[in-house]
Coordinates of C-alpha atoms in Angstrom, one line a residue:
X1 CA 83.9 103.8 87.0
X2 CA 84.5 100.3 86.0
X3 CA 82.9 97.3 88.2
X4 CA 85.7 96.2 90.1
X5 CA 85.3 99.9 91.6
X6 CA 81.9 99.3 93.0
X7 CA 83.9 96.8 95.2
X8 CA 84.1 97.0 99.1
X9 CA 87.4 98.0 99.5
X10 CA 90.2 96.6 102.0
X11 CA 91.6 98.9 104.3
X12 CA 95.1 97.5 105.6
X13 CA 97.2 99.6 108.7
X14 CA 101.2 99.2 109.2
X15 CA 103.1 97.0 111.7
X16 CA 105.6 99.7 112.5
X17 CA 108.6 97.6 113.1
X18 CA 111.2 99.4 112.3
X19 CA 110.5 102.2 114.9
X20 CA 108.0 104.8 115.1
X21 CA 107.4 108.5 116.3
X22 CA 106.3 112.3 115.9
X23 CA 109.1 113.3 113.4
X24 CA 111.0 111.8 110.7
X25 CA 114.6 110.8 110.5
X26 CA 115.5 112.3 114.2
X27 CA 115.4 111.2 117.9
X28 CA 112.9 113.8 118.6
X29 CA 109.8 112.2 119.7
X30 CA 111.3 108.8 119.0
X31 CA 109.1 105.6 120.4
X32 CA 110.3 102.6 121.4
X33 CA 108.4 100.0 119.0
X34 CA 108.4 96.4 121.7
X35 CA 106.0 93.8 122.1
X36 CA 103.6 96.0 124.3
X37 CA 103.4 99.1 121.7
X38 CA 103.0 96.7 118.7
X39 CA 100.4 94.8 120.5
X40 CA 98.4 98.2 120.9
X41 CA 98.8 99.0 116.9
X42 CA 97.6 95.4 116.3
X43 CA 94.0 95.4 118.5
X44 CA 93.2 98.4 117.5
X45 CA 93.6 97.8 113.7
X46 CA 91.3 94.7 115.4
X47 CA 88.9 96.5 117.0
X48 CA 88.7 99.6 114.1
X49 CA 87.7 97.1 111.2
X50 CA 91.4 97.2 109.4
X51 CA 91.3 94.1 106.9
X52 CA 95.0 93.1 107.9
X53 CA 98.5 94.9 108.4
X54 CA 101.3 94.8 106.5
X55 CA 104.7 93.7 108.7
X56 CA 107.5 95.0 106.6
X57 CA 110.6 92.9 105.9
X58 CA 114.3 93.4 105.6
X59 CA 117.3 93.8 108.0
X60 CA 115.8 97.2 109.8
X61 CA 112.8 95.6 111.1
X62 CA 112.2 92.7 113.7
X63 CA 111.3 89.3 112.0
X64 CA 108.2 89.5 110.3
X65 CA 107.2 85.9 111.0
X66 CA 107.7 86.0 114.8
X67 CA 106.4 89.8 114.6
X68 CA 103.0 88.0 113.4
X69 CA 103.7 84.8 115.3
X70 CA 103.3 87.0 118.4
X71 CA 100.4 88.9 117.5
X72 CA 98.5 86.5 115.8
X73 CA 96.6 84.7 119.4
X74 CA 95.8 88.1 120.5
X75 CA 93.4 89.4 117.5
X76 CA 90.4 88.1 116.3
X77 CA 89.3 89.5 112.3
X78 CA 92.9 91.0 111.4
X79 CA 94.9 89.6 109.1
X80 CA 99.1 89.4 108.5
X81 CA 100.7 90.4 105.2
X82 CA 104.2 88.4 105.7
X83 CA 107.2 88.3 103.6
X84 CA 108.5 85.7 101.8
X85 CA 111.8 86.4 100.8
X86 CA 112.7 84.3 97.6
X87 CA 116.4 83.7 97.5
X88 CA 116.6 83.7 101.6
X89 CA 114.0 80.9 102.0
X90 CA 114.2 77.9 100.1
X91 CA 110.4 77.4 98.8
X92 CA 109.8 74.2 100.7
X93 CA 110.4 75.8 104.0
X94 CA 108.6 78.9 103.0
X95 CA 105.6 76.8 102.4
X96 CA 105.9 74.8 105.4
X97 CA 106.2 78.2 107.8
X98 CA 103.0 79.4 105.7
X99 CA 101.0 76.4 105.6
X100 CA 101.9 76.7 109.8
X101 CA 101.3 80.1 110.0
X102 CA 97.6 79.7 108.3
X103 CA 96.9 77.4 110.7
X104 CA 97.5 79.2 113.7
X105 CA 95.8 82.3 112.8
X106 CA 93.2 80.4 111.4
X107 CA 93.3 81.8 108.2
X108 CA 94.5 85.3 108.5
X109 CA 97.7 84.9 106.5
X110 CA 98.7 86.6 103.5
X111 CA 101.9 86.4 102.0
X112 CA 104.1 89.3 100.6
X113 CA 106.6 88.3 97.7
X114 CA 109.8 90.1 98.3
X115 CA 112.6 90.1 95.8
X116 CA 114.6 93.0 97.4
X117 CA 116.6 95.8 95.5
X118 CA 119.4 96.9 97.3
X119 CA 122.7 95.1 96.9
X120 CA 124.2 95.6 99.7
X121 CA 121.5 94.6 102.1
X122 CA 121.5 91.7 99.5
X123 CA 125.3 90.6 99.9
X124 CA 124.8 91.1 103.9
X125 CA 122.3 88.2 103.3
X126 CA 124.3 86.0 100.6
X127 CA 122.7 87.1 98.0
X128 CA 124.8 88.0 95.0
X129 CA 122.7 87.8 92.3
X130 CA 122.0 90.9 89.5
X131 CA 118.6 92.2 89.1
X132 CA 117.1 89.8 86.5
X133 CA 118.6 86.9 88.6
X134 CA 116.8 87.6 91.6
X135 CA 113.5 87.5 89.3
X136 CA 114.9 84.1 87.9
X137 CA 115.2 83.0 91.3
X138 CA 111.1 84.3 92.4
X139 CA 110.0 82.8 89.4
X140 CA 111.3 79.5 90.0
X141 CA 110.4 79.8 93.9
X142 CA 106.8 80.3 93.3
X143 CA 106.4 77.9 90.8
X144 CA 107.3 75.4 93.9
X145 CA 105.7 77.3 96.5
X146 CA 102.7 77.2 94.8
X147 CA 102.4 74.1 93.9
X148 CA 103.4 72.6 97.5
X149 CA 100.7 74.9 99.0
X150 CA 98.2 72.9 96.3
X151 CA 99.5 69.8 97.9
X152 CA 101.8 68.7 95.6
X153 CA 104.8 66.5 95.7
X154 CA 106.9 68.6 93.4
X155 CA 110.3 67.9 91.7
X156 CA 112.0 70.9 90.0
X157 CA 114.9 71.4 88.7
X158 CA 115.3 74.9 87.6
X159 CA 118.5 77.5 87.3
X160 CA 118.7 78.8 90.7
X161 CA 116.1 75.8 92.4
X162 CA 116.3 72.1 92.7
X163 CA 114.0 70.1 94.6
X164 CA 113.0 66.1 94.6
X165 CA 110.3 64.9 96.5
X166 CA 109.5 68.1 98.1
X167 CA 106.1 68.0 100.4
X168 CA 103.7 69.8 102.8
X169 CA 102.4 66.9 104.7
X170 CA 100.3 69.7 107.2
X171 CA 97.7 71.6 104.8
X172 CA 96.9 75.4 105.4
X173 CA 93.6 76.8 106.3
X174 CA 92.9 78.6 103.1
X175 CA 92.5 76.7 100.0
X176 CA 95.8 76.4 97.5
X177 CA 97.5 78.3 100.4
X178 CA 97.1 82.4 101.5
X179 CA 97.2 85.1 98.5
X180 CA 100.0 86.1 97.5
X181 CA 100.8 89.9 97.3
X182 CA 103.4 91.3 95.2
X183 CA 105.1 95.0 93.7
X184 CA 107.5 95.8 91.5
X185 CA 107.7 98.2 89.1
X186 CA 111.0 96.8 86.6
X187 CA 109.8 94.6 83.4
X188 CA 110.8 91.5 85.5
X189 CA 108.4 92.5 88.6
X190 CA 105.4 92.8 86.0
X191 CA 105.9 89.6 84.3
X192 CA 106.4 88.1 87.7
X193 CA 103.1 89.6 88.7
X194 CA 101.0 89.0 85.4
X195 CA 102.3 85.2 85.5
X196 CA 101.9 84.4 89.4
X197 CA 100.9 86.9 91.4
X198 CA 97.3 87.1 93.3
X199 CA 97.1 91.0 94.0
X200 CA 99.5 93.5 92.4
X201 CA 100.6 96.4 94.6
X202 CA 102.3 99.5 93.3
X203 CA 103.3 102.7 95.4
X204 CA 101.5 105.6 95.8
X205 CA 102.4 107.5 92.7
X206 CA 99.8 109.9 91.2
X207 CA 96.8 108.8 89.8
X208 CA 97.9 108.9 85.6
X209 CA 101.1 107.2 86.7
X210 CA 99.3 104.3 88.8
X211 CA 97.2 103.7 86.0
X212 CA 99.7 103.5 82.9
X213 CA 101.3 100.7 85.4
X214 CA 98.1 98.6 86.3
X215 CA 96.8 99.0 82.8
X216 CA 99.6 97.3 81.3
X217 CA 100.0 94.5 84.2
X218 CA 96.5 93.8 83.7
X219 CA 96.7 93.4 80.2
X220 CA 99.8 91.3 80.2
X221 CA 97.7 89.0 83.0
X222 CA 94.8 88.9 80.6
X223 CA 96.8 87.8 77.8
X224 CA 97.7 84.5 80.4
X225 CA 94.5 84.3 81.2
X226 CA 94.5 85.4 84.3
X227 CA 92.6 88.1 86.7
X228 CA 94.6 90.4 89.2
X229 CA 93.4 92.0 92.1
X230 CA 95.4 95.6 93.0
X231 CA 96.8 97.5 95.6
X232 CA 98.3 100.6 96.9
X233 CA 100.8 101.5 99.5
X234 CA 100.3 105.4 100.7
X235 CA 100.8 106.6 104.1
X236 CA 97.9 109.1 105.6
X237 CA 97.9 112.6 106.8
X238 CA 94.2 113.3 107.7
X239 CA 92.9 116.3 110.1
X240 CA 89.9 117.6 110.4
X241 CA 90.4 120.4 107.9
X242 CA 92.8 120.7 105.2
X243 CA 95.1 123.4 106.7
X244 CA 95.4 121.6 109.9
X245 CA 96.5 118.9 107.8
X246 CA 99.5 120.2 105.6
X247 CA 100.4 121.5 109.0
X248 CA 101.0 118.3 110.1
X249 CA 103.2 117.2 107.3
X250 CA 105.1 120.2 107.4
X251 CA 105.5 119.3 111.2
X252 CA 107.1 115.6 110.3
X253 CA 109.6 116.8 108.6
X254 CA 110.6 119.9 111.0
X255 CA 113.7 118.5 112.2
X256 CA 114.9 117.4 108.6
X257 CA 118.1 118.7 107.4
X258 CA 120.2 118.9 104.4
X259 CA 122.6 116.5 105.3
X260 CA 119.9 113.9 107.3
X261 CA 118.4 113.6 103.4
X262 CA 121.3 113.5 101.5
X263 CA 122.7 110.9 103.7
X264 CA 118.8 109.0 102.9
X265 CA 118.9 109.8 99.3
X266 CA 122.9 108.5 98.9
X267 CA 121.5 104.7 100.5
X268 CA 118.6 105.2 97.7
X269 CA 121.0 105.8 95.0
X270 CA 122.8 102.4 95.5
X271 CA 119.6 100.6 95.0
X272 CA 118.3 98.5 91.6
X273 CA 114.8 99.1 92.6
X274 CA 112.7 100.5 89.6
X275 CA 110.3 101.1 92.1
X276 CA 112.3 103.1 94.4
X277 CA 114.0 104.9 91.9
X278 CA 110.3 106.4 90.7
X279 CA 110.2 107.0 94.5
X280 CA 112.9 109.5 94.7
X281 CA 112.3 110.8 91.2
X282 CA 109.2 112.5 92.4
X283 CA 110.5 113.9 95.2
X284 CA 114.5 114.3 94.1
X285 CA 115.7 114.8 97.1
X286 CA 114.5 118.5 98.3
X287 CA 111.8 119.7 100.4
X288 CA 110.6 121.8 97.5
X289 CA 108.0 120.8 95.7
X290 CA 107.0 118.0 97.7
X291 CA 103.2 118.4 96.8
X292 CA 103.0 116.6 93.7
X293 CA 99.7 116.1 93.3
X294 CA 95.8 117.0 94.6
X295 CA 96.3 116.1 98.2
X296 CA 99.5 113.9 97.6
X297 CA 102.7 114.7 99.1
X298 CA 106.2 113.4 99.0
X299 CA 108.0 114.2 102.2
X300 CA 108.1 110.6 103.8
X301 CA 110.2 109.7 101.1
X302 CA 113.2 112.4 101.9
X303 CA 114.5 109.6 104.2
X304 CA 112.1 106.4 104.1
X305 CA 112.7 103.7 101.5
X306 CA 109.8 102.3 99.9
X307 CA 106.7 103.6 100.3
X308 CA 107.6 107.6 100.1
X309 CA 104.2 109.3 99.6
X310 CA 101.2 110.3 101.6
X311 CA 97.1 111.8 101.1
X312 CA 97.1 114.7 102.9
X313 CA 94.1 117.0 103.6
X314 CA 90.3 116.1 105.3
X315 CA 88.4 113.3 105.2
X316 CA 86.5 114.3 102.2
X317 CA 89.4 115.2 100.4
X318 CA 91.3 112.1 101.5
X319 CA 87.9 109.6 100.8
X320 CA 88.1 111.6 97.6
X321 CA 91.4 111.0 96.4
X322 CA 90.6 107.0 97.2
X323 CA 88.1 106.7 95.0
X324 CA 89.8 107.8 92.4
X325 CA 92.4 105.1 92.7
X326 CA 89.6 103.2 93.5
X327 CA 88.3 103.6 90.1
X328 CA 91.4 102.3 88.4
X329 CA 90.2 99.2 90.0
X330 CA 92.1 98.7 92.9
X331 CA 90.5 97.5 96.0
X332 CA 93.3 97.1 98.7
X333 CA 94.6 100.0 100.2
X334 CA 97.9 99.8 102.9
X335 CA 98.2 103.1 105.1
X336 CA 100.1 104.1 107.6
X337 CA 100.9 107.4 109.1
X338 CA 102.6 109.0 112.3
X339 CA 102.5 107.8 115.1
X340 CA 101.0 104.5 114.2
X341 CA 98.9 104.2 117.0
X342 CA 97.2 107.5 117.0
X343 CA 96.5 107.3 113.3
X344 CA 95.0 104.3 113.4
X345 CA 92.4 105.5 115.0
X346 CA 92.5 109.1 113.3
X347 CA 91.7 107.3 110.2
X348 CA 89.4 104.8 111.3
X349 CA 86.9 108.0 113.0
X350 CA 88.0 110.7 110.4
X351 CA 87.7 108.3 106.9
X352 CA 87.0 105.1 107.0
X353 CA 83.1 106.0 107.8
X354 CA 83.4 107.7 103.7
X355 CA 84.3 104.5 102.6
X356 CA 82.5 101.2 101.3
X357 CA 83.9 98.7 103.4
X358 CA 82.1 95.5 104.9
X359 CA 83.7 96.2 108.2
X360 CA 81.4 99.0 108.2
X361 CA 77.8 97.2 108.3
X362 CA 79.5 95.0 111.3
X363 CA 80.5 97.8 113.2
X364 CA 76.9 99.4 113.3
X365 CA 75.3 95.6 114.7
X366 CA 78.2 96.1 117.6
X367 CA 76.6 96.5 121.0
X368 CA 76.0 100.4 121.7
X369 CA 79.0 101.3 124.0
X370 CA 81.4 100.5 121.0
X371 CA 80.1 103.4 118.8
X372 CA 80.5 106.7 118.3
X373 CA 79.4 108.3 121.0
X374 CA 81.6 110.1 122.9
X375 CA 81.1 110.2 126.6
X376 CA 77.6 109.6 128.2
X377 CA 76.4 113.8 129.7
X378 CA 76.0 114.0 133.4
X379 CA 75.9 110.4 133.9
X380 CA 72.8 110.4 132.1
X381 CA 72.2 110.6 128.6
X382 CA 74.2 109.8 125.4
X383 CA 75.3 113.0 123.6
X384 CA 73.7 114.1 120.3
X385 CA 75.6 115.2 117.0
X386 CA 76.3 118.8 117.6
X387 CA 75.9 121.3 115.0
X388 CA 78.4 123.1 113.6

């Protein structure tokens, strides 16, 4: 196991924004996802000892700024993983709004590079660039980004960018402005990230495939000079044994049909995501087959863009199956699972405890009534660990 994997790791949850419930792509045990409900997922993520959560971006969700805007003054530790949106923002304003942003949360921003790779959403935007444009066009928005968040005065004149005089005359919190998180999985998203980037994040392929990917981002980062952090996006199915666990998958997708998918798979299809495309290839498009490998299915991805894959089976096996992507040296880790509120805090008791995290240690110095306990016996007496 190399160093990097003796690293605490960062746990991050999910903002839900895009709606939420008990099943995938029905009604049935819909939620409504307000203010209220995502104030709930955000302190407890708080008050579990989540590193941050990831708002995700594009024209099915609420804003992600205001979404974190709003949340922000009501959490203490957590952090935001915001979208910037290069090609929808001019850098300058991007930079101000993050510079803003880090300020008000007093240094719980990060920032999420988002090139976006389907066209059509694209054109709804007016954005009608081709796939290596849109790479053009984050290349030349970091470069000015970045430098305004140094404190710069930057002029650029660049293909798609043009700037004179450009300025951010209020600072952020965090030094040279909040990390920037990126994915992409297309030879223009790795040279993007081996150049720029702060923290690479891939999806939750299987392990051999995750690694051929960081392996060669890393290199190519080396070659500049340059040390990457990783990540991993994965959603979580944990229970308390493994059974009850693939019971619950199979129970997310009950109300799935043919037509529900193929109606998913048809808006996947359209997209010039390399990413999504190895998405959908390990799944393509049928419920067979969905385990793909140890404790890693594909169901979520029948009908959810992005992120299509979960760890399913006990804690153990779940801890397990981190530490192995662990050991390719990644040290950031987005879940999110169904519903978001309830497992938050399945995986926060059921996992998190098997894992080396900092926000461990400061949970145990926590005054008593905030630990595991469960409820005090006969008004009396804390219970004891019962045997099984």
């Amino acid at each position: 196991m190399s160093d990097a994997a003796q690293d605490n790791l960062n746990v991050f949850w999910f903002l839900p924004t895009h709606g939420d419930g008990r099943y995938l792509g029905t009604t049935e045990g819909g939620r409504a996802v307000d203010l209220p409900y995502l104030q709930q997922v955000a302190l407890a993520a708080d008050n579990l000892g989540y590193y941050g959560v990831l708002i995700p971006t594009g024209k099915s969700c609420e804003d992600s700024w205001l979404v974190a805007s709003a949340l922000a003054p009501i959490t203490k530790r957590l952090r935001y993983l915001v979208a910037v949106r290069p090609g929808l923002q001019p850098p300058s304003l991007a930079a101000r709004m993050a510079a803003t942003l880090d300020r008000l949360s007093e240094g719980r921003l990060l920032i999420n590079v988002v090139t976006g790779g389907d066209p059509v959403e694209n054109k709804g935007d007016g954005i009608f660039l081709s796939h290596a444009e849109r790479y053009q066009v984050t290349r030349e928005f970091l470069e000015v980004y970045s430098r305004l968040l140094k404190g710069e005065k930057v002029d650029y004149h660049g293909e798609h960018i043009r700037v004179e005089g450009a300025e951010v005359l209020f600072p952020p919190v965090q030094e040279d402005g909040p990390p920037l998180f990126f994915g992409g999985s297309s030879e223009e998203a790795l040279e993007v990230a081996a150049n720029q980037i702060d923290t690479y994040l891939t999806w939750g392929e299987p392990v051999e495939q995750v690694a051929e990917k960081i392996a060669v981002v890393r290199q190519r980062a080396e070659e500049r000079g340059r040390t990457l952090d990783y990540g991993i996006r994965l959603h979580v199915i944990v229970r308390e044994t493994e059974e009850e666990a693939w019971a619950a998958a199979d129970k997310l997708i009950a109300h799935l049909d043919d037509d529900t998918i193929a109606a998913a798979q048809k808006i996947f299809s359209r997209m010039d995501s390399t990413g999504q495309a190895r998405m959908s290839a390990l799944h393509g498009g049928s419920k067979d087959g969905l385990r793909i490998a140890p404790n890693l299915w594909a169901g979520v991805g029948l009908v959810r863009g992005g992120a299509g894959t979960a760890l399913v089976g006990s804690p153990q096996q779940v801890a397990d199956r981190i530490r192995e992507y662990q050991a390719l040296g990644i040290k950031n880790f987005i879940f999110s699972g169904y519903p978001h509120l309830e497992e938050a805090h399945r995986f926060a008791e059921l996992v998190m405890p098997l894992l080396p995290l900092a926000s461990n240690a400061e949970k145990r110095q926590r005054t008593i009534n905030t630990g595991p306990f469960g409820e005090t016996i006969g008004g009396d007496r804390r219970p004891g660990k019962q045997g099984n």
